Amino acid sequence: MSNARTARFSRRGILAAGGALGLGAVLAACGDGDAKNGGSDSSAAAEASGPWSFKDDRGTTVKLDKVPANIVAFTGAAAALHDYGVQVKGVFGPTKTKDGKADVQAGDMDISKVTVLGNVWDQFNVEKYATLAPELLVSTTFDDAGTLWYVPEASKDKIAKLAPSVAVSVYDRQLTASLERMWELAESLGGDMKAAEVTDAKKRFEEASERLRKAAKANPDIKVMAGSASPELFYVSGTNLSVDLEYYKALGVNFVEPTEKAKEPTGGWFESLSWENVDKHRADLIIMDDRTSATQPADITEATWKKLPAVKAGQVIGRSAEPILSYDKCVPQIEALAEAIEKAKKVS
């Protein structure tokens, strides 16, 4: 994996990349410690009334007198915990679309049953958070400083005083590592990890991964480009920092890699291209950022996009640039990529 490190990202840089972040993000370094591999100190067998502790990916160990019940989490993390039977009281991050429906990052959560503290970047209602009597805050982190994703820099200190936090890293590692850490966290919080739907999802993930490995091996010449679109620019994601792309690459997928860094200090996440230069890289299959913050393929009107060989061939699929860290939610992504590679024609 890449040894790239960065403590600070630009607002446009992170979200826009389609690498793991998006068109509204600013990361500023905070947190304590750079621990790529933490460990859970408790298990599902722990009594709800007994002590609870968990060592997160910042190297921080949170210790409580009992398993926390009042949990608030970043939307994507909450969606993952939901798949393991752990419910949260509040969420922050993309939760509702403009028409009131569940955002793609909300997964299977019933968003009508959670308190939304903020739906966009830099929005977090601290006063409402306090009324939930939070016992634990859960988020992901996209840097080696342990910055809590979607926790505003301006209010992070106030938020930190109300409840301890746990971070699951999705930075500079493969998807399987982050999935394992979320599994451990859910288990410590009382998730039923032996439930049939949970064990079945893990098995399906392994089967899907094997299918992708075989598809990549059988079609080594198919070049895959990970992209994200905005009205002004097209972003080509590198594979060295995004958990899903790192994993797919390890399975043998042949990716287009950015040849130039963006002008802003993005730490190697992506390359930004004007729409006039969107044909810079040759690709047979394009996987596009499916987050609501990104322009979706059906809404791209630029003629240069429509002339791309992969677009003309109908070889464009979606990609969860911020995967929900449950096996169940990752299976469709891997299966879709495997199928697309199996069916793709060499057009570049």
Coordinates of C-alpha atoms in Angstrom, one line a residue:
M1 CA 0.0 0.0 0.0
S2 CA 1.0 3.6 -0.4
N3 CA 3.0 5.3 2.2
A4 CA 1.6 8.7 1.3
R5 CA 0.7 10.8 4.2
T6 CA -1.2 14.1 4.5
A7 CA -2.5 16.1 7.4
R8 CA -4.6 18.5 5.5
F9 CA -6.9 18.3 2.4
S10 CA -8.6 21.0 0.3
R11 CA -12.4 21.4 0.5
R12 CA -12.9 20.5 -3.2
G13 CA -10.1 17.9 -3.2
I14 CA -11.4 15.3 -0.9
L15 CA -15.0 14.8 -1.8
A16 CA -14.5 15.4 -5.5
A17 CA -11.9 12.7 -6.0
G18 CA -14.3 9.8 -6.0
G19 CA -11.4 8.3 -4.2
A20 CA -13.0 8.1 -0.8
L21 CA -13.9 11.6 -0.2
G22 CA -16.1 14.2 -2.0
L23 CA -16.9 17.6 -3.3
G24 CA -17.5 19.3 0.0
A25 CA -14.8 18.0 2.2
V26 CA -12.1 19.7 4.2
L27 CA -9.9 17.6 6.4
A28 CA -7.8 19.1 9.1
A29 CA -5.4 17.1 11.3
C30 CA -6.6 16.2 14.7
G31 CA -6.8 13.0 16.9
D32 CA -4.1 11.3 18.7
G33 CA -1.8 8.6 17.4
D34 CA -1.3 6.7 14.1
A35 CA -2.3 3.2 14.8
K36 CA -3.2 1.3 11.6
N37 CA -4.3 -1.8 13.5
G38 CA -6.2 -1.5 16.7
G39 CA -8.0 -4.1 18.6
S40 CA -11.3 -4.7 20.4
D41 CA -11.0 -5.3 24.1
S42 CA -14.6 -6.7 24.4
S43 CA -16.9 -9.1 22.7
A44 CA -20.6 -9.7 22.1
A45 CA -20.6 -11.9 25.2
A46 CA -20.0 -8.8 27.4
E47 CA -22.9 -8.0 29.7
A48 CA -24.7 -4.8 28.9
S49 CA -24.3 -3.8 32.5
G50 CA -20.7 -4.6 32.6
P51 CA -17.6 -2.6 31.6
W52 CA -16.9 -1.9 28.0
S53 CA -13.7 -0.9 26.2
F54 CA -12.5 -0.6 22.6
K55 CA -9.2 0.3 21.1
D56 CA -9.8 2.2 17.8
D57 CA -7.7 2.9 14.8
R58 CA -6.2 6.1 16.3
G59 CA -4.7 3.9 19.0
T60 CA -7.2 5.4 21.5
T61 CA -8.9 3.1 24.0
V62 CA -12.3 4.2 25.2
K63 CA -13.4 2.7 28.5
L64 CA -16.9 2.9 29.8
D65 CA -18.8 1.4 32.8
K66 CA -21.2 -0.4 30.5
V67 CA -21.8 -1.1 26.8
P68 CA -22.9 2.3 25.3
A69 CA -26.6 2.4 24.3
N70 CA -26.9 6.0 23.2
I71 CA -24.7 6.0 20.1
V72 CA -24.4 8.7 17.5
A73 CA -22.5 8.0 14.3
F74 CA -21.5 9.2 10.9
T75 CA -24.3 8.1 8.5
G76 CA -22.2 5.5 6.7
A77 CA -20.9 4.0 10.0
A78 CA -24.4 4.0 11.4
A79 CA -25.6 2.1 8.3
A80 CA -22.9 -0.5 8.8
L81 CA -23.7 -1.0 12.5
H82 CA -27.4 -1.3 11.6
D83 CA -26.5 -4.3 9.4
Y84 CA -25.1 -6.0 12.5
G85 CA -28.1 -5.2 14.7
V86 CA -26.6 -2.2 16.5
Q87 CA -28.9 0.8 16.3
V88 CA -27.9 4.4 16.8
K89 CA -29.9 7.3 18.1
G90 CA -28.5 10.1 16.0
V91 CA -26.5 10.5 12.7
F92 CA -24.5 13.1 10.9
G93 CA -23.5 13.2 7.3
P94 CA -25.5 12.6 4.1
T95 CA -28.7 11.0 5.3
K96 CA -31.6 12.5 3.3
T97 CA -31.8 13.5 -0.3
K98 CA -33.6 16.7 -1.4
D99 CA -36.8 14.8 -1.9
G100 CA -36.6 13.4 1.7
K101 CA -35.6 9.9 0.7
A102 CA -32.7 8.0 2.3
D103 CA -29.3 8.9 0.9
V104 CA -27.3 6.1 -0.6
Q105 CA -25.0 6.3 2.4
A106 CA -27.8 5.5 4.8
G107 CA -28.0 1.9 3.6
D108 CA -31.0 0.1 5.1
M109 CA -31.5 2.4 8.0
D110 CA -35.0 3.7 8.7
I111 CA -34.0 7.4 8.7
S112 CA -37.3 8.4 10.2
K113 CA -36.2 6.7 13.4
V114 CA -32.9 8.5 13.9
T115 CA -32.2 12.1 14.8
V116 CA -30.3 13.9 12.0
L117 CA -27.8 16.3 13.5
G118 CA -26.4 17.4 10.1
N119 CA -27.0 16.4 6.5
V120 CA -24.2 18.2 4.7
W121 CA -20.5 18.9 5.3
D122 CA -19.7 21.2 8.2
Q123 CA -23.2 20.8 9.7
F124 CA -23.5 19.3 13.2
N125 CA -26.1 20.5 15.7
V126 CA -24.2 20.4 19.0
E127 CA -27.2 21.4 21.1
K128 CA -29.4 18.7 19.6
Y129 CA -26.5 16.2 20.1
A130 CA -26.4 17.0 23.8
T131 CA -30.1 16.3 24.2
L132 CA -29.5 12.7 23.0
A133 CA -27.3 12.1 26.1
P134 CA -24.6 10.5 23.9
E135 CA -22.4 7.8 25.3
L136 CA -20.3 7.2 22.2
L137 CA -19.7 8.9 18.9
V138 CA -18.6 6.7 15.9
S139 CA -17.1 7.9 12.7
T140 CA -14.5 6.9 10.0
T141 CA -11.2 8.6 9.4
F142 CA -9.5 9.3 6.1
D143 CA -6.1 10.4 7.3
D144 CA -3.3 9.2 9.6
A145 CA -4.0 11.9 12.1
G146 CA -7.4 10.3 13.0
T147 CA -9.6 13.2 11.9
L148 CA -13.2 12.2 12.5
W149 CA -15.1 12.3 9.2
Y150 CA -17.9 14.9 9.0
V151 CA -17.2 16.2 12.5
P152 CA -16.7 20.0 11.9
E153 CA -13.4 21.5 12.8
A154 CA -15.0 24.5 14.4
S155 CA -17.1 22.5 16.9
K156 CA -15.0 19.3 17.3
D157 CA -13.8 20.3 20.8
K158 CA -17.4 21.0 22.1
I159 CA -18.5 17.7 20.6
A160 CA -15.6 15.8 22.1
K161 CA -16.6 17.0 25.6
L162 CA -20.0 15.4 25.4
A163 CA -19.0 11.8 24.7
P164 CA -15.9 9.8 23.8
S165 CA -15.4 8.8 20.2
V166 CA -14.3 5.8 18.2
A167 CA -12.7 6.0 14.7
V168 CA -12.6 3.2 12.1
S169 CA -9.9 4.0 9.5
V170 CA -10.5 3.8 5.8
Y171 CA -7.1 5.3 5.0
D172 CA -4.2 3.6 3.2
R173 CA -5.5 0.0 3.7
Q174 CA -7.6 -2.6 1.9
L175 CA -11.3 -2.9 2.3
T176 CA -11.1 -6.1 4.2
A177 CA -9.1 -4.5 7.0
S178 CA -11.8 -1.8 7.5
L179 CA -14.6 -4.4 7.3
E180 CA -12.9 -6.4 10.1
R181 CA -12.6 -3.4 12.3
M182 CA -16.2 -2.4 11.9
W183 CA -17.1 -6.1 12.6
E184 CA -15.1 -6.0 15.8
L185 CA -16.7 -2.7 16.9
A186 CA -20.3 -4.0 16.2
E187 CA -19.5 -7.2 18.1
S188 CA -18.3 -5.2 21.1
L189 CA -21.5 -3.2 21.0
G190 CA -23.7 -6.3 21.2
G191 CA -24.2 -7.0 17.5
D192 CA -25.3 -10.5 16.7
M193 CA -22.4 -11.7 14.6
K194 CA -23.7 -15.2 14.4
A195 CA -27.0 -14.2 12.9
A196 CA -27.7 -16.1 9.7
E197 CA -27.9 -12.9 7.6
V198 CA -24.6 -11.7 9.0
T199 CA -22.6 -15.0 8.4
D200 CA -24.3 -15.4 5.0
A201 CA -23.2 -11.9 4.0
K202 CA -19.6 -12.6 4.9
K203 CA -19.7 -15.8 2.8
R204 CA -21.2 -14.0 -0.1
F205 CA -18.5 -11.3 0.2
E206 CA -15.8 -14.0 -0.1
E207 CA -17.5 -15.6 -3.1
A208 CA -17.9 -12.2 -4.8
S209 CA -14.2 -11.4 -4.2
E210 CA -13.2 -14.7 -5.7
R211 CA -15.4 -14.0 -8.7
L212 CA -13.7 -10.6 -9.2
R213 CA -10.3 -12.2 -8.9
K214 CA -11.1 -14.7 -11.6
A215 CA -12.7 -12.0 -13.8
A216 CA -9.6 -9.8 -13.6
K217 CA -7.3 -12.8 -14.3
A218 CA -9.4 -13.8 -17.3
N219 CA -9.5 -10.2 -18.7
P220 CA -6.2 -8.6 -17.9
D221 CA -6.4 -6.1 -20.7
I222 CA -9.6 -4.5 -19.5
K223 CA -8.5 -1.1 -18.1
V224 CA -10.8 0.3 -15.4
M225 CA -11.0 4.0 -14.5
A226 CA -12.5 5.2 -11.2
G227 CA -14.0 8.6 -11.7
S228 CA -16.1 11.3 -10.1
A229 CA -17.8 14.2 -11.8
S230 CA -18.7 17.8 -11.0
P231 CA -20.0 20.5 -13.2
E232 CA -16.5 22.0 -13.6
L233 CA -14.2 19.0 -13.5
F234 CA -13.7 15.3 -13.9
Y235 CA -11.7 13.4 -11.2
V236 CA -9.7 10.3 -11.8
S237 CA -9.0 8.4 -8.6
G238 CA -5.8 6.7 -7.8
T239 CA -5.9 3.3 -6.1
N240 CA -3.3 3.8 -3.4
L241 CA -5.5 5.3 -0.7
S242 CA -9.0 4.2 -1.3
V243 CA -10.0 1.1 0.6
D244 CA -12.1 -0.4 -2.2
L245 CA -9.8 0.3 -5.0
E246 CA -6.8 -1.0 -3.1
Y247 CA -8.7 -4.2 -2.5
Y248 CA -9.8 -4.6 -6.1
K249 CA -6.3 -3.9 -7.3
A250 CA -5.0 -6.6 -5.0
L251 CA -7.5 -9.0 -6.6
G252 CA -5.9 -8.2 -10.0
V253 CA -8.1 -5.4 -11.5
N254 CA -6.2 -3.4 -14.0
F255 CA -6.7 0.3 -13.1
V256 CA -5.9 3.5 -14.8
E257 CA -3.6 5.5 -12.4
P258 CA -3.5 9.3 -12.4
T259 CA -0.3 10.6 -14.0
E260 CA -0.3 14.0 -12.3
K261 CA -1.2 15.3 -8.9
A262 CA -3.9 17.9 -8.5
K263 CA -2.6 21.4 -7.8
E264 CA -4.0 21.3 -4.3
P265 CA -2.4 19.0 -1.6
T266 CA -4.6 16.0 -1.9
G267 CA -2.1 13.5 -0.8
G268 CA -2.3 11.3 -3.9
W269 CA -6.1 10.8 -4.0
F270 CA -6.8 11.9 -7.5
E271 CA -6.1 13.8 -10.7
S272 CA -8.5 16.6 -11.8
L273 CA -9.2 17.1 -15.5
S274 CA -11.1 19.7 -17.3
W275 CA -14.0 18.3 -19.4
E276 CA -12.0 19.2 -22.5
N277 CA -9.3 16.8 -21.3
V278 CA -11.5 14.1 -20.0
D279 CA -10.2 11.7 -22.7
K280 CA -6.6 11.9 -21.3
H281 CA -6.7 8.3 -20.1
R282 CA -7.7 5.3 -22.1
A283 CA -10.2 3.1 -20.3
D284 CA -12.5 0.2 -21.2
L285 CA -14.7 0.4 -18.1
I286 CA -15.5 3.4 -16.0
I287 CA -16.8 3.1 -12.4
M288 CA -18.4 6.3 -11.2
D289 CA -18.9 7.8 -7.8
D290 CA -22.5 7.2 -6.8
R291 CA -22.7 9.7 -3.9
T292 CA -25.3 12.5 -4.1
S293 CA -22.5 15.0 -4.0
A294 CA -21.2 13.9 -7.3
T295 CA -22.8 14.5 -10.8
Q296 CA -24.2 11.2 -12.0
P297 CA -23.4 9.8 -15.5
A298 CA -27.0 10.3 -16.7
D299 CA -26.7 14.0 -15.9
I300 CA -23.3 14.6 -17.6
T301 CA -24.0 16.7 -20.7
E302 CA -20.4 17.4 -21.9
A303 CA -19.8 16.1 -25.5
T304 CA -16.3 15.0 -24.6
W305 CA -17.7 12.6 -22.0
K306 CA -20.2 11.1 -24.5
K307 CA -17.4 10.5 -27.0
L308 CA -15.4 8.3 -24.6
P309 CA -15.1 4.8 -25.9
A310 CA -16.3 3.2 -22.6
V311 CA -19.3 5.6 -22.5
K312 CA -20.2 4.9 -26.1
A313 CA -20.0 1.2 -25.4
G314 CA -22.3 1.5 -22.3
Q315 CA -19.5 0.3 -20.1
V316 CA -20.1 2.6 -17.2
I317 CA -21.2 1.4 -13.7
G318 CA -21.6 3.0 -10.3
R319 CA -19.1 2.8 -7.4
S320 CA -19.6 3.5 -3.7
A321 CA -16.6 5.8 -3.2
E322 CA -17.4 5.6 0.6
P323 CA -18.3 2.0 1.1
I324 CA -20.7 1.1 3.9
L325 CA -18.5 -1.1 6.0
S326 CA -20.6 -4.2 6.3
Y327 CA -20.1 -7.3 4.2
D328 CA -23.7 -7.2 3.0
K329 CA -23.3 -3.7 1.4
C330 CA -20.0 -4.4 -0.2
V331 CA -21.2 -7.6 -2.0
P332 CA -23.2 -5.8 -4.7
Q333 CA -20.3 -3.5 -5.5
I334 CA -17.9 -6.3 -6.0
E335 CA -20.4 -8.4 -8.0
A336 CA -21.2 -5.5 -10.3
L337 CA -17.5 -4.9 -11.0
A338 CA -16.9 -8.5 -11.6
E339 CA -19.8 -8.8 -14.0
A340 CA -18.8 -5.6 -15.8
I341 CA -15.2 -6.9 -16.3
E342 CA -16.5 -10.3 -17.5
K343 CA -18.7 -8.6 -20.1
A344 CA -16.5 -5.6 -21.1
K345 CA -15.2 -5.3 -24.6
K346 CA -11.8 -3.9 -25.3
V347 CA -12.6 -0.4 -26.6
S348 CA -9.6 1.7 -25.6

